[in-house]
XYZ file of C-alpha atoms in Angstrom:
174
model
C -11.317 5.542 -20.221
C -10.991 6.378 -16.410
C -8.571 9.211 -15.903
C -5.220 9.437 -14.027
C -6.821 10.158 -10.680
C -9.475 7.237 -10.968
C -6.337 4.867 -11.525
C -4.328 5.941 -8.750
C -7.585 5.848 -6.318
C -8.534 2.470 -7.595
C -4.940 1.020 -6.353
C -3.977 2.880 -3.951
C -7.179 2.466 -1.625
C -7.257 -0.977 -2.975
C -4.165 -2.557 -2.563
C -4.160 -0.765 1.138
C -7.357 -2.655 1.838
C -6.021 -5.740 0.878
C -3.212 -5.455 3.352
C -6.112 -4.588 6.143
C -7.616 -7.546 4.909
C -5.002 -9.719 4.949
C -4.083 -7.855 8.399
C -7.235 -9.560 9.611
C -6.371 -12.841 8.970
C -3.801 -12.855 11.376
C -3.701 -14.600 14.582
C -1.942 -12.164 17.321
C 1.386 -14.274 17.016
C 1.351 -13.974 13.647
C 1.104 -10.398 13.418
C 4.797 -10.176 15.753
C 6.282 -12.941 14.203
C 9.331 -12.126 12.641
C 11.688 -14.470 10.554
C 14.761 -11.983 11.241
C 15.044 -9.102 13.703
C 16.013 -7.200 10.649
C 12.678 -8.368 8.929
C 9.477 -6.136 9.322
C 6.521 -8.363 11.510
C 3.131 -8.114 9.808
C 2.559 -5.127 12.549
C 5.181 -3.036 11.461
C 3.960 -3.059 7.747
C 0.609 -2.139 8.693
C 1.640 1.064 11.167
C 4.354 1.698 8.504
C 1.408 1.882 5.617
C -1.071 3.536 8.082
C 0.971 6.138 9.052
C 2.111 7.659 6.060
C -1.294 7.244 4.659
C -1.957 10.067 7.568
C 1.102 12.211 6.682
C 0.714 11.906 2.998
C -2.493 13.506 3.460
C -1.653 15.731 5.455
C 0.605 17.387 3.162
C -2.273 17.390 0.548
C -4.801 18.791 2.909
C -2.459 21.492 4.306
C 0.911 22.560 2.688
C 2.684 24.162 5.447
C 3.815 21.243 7.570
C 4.091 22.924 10.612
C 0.575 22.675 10.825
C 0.101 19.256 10.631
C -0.586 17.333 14.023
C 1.387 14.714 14.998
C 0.752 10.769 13.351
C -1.039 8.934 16.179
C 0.825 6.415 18.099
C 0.010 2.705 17.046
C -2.861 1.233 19.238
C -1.132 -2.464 20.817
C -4.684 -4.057 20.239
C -4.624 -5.288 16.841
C -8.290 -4.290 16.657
C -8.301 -0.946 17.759
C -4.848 -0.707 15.038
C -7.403 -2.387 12.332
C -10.050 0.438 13.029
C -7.460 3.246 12.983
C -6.205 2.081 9.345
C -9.963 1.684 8.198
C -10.635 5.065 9.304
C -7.743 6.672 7.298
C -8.515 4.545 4.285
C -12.507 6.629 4.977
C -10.125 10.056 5.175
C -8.458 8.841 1.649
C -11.398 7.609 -0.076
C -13.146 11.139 0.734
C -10.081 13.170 -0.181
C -9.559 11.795 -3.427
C -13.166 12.133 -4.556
C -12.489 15.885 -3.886
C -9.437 16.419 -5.551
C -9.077 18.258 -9.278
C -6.747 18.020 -12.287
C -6.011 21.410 -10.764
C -5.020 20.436 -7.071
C -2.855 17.856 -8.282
C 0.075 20.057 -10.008
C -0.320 22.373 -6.648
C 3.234 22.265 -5.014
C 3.933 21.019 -1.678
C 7.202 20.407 0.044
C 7.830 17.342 2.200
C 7.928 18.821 5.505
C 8.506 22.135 4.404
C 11.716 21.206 3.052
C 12.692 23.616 0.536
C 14.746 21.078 -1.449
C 11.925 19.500 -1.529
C 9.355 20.099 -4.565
C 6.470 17.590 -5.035
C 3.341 18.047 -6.495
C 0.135 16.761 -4.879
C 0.239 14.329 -7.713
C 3.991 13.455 -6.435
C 2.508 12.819 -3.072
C 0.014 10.427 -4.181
C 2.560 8.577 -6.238
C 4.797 8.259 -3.083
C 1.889 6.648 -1.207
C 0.794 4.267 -3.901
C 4.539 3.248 -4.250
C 4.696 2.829 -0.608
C 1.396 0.628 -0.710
C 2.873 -1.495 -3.082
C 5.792 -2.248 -1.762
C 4.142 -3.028 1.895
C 2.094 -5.307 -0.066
C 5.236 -6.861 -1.638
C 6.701 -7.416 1.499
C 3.126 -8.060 3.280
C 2.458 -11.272 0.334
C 5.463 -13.066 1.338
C 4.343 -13.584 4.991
C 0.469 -14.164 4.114
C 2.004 -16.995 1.811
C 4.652 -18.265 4.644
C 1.351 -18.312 7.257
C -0.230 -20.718 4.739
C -3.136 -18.160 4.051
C -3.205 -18.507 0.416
C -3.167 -22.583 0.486
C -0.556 -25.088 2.185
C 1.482 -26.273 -1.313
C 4.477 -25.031 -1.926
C 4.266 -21.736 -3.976
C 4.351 -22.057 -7.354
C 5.197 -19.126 -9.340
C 2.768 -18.577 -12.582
C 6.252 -18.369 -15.136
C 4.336 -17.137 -18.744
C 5.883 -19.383 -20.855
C 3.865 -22.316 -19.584
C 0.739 -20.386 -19.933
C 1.361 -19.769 -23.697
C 2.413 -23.303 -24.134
C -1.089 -24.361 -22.733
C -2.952 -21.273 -24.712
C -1.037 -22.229 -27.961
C -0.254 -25.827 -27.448
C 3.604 -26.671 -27.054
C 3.545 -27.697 -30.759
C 3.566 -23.476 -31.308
C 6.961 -23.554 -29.872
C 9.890 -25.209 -31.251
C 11.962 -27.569 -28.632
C 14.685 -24.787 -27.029
């Protein structure tokens, strides 16, 4: 059975690759386009994600804050932003191999905060839950740019998947 740590790594560095990957997929136009001007462009998701991937770890790597450099201004060439996000996801990867059952009940405190108690194992929490929500919000524009098929969307509701599993005979008329 893989352990805590081996389930956080496996979705946290993967659902922040598929957002690179989608992120790739993007024409330039797509990547600004926003439906609303209070609606996050495809951009702003992936600086958002990449960004607190580097503070997040940051406050693993060193506790006190003050030390930390500041987050690197986003690169305008998609490209160059693409590269910067791969290389963090390379600075993840590498730190989470290295961490222990140990390191992860170390406390930290969000910007040195005092109010603010989190383990290490808080912090990677708060960046997983951060990746999936970017993703949440990333989905619905890969699906609006027609990058998962053209049809309309049709959401996989379970009850028609247990009719076709069971046969609608199973279940009596509602």
């Amino acid at each position: 059975m893989p352990s805590e740590l081996e389930i956080v790594s496996y979705n946290l560095l993967g659902n922040a690759r598929k957002i690179l990957r989608w992120a790739r997929q993007l024409t330039p136009e797509q990547l600004d386009l926003t439906y609303s001007p209070s609606a996050p462009t495809a951009r702003n998701l992936v600086i958002h994600t990449w960004q607190w991937l580097a503070c997040d770890r940051q406050h693993i790597e060193q506790p006190d804050a003050s030390q930390h450099a500041l987050i690197l201004e986003a690169p305008a060439d998609p490209e160059a932003l693409f590269a910067e996000f791969e290389a963090e996801l390379n600075r993840w990867q590498a730190l989470l191999a290295g961490l222990t059952d140990d390191k992860l009940d170390e406390v930290r405190h969000q910007f040195n905060e005092a109010d603010s108690d989190w383990s290490v194992r808080a912090v990677l929490y708060h960046m997983l839950q951060n990746i999936l929500y970017k993703l949440g919000q990333f989905s619905y524009l890969y699906y609006a740019f027609g990058l998962d098929g053209t049809a309309p969307y049709e959401a996989p509701f379970p009850n028609p998947i247990y009719k076709e599993v069971f046969g609608k005979e199973h279940y009596p008329a509602q």
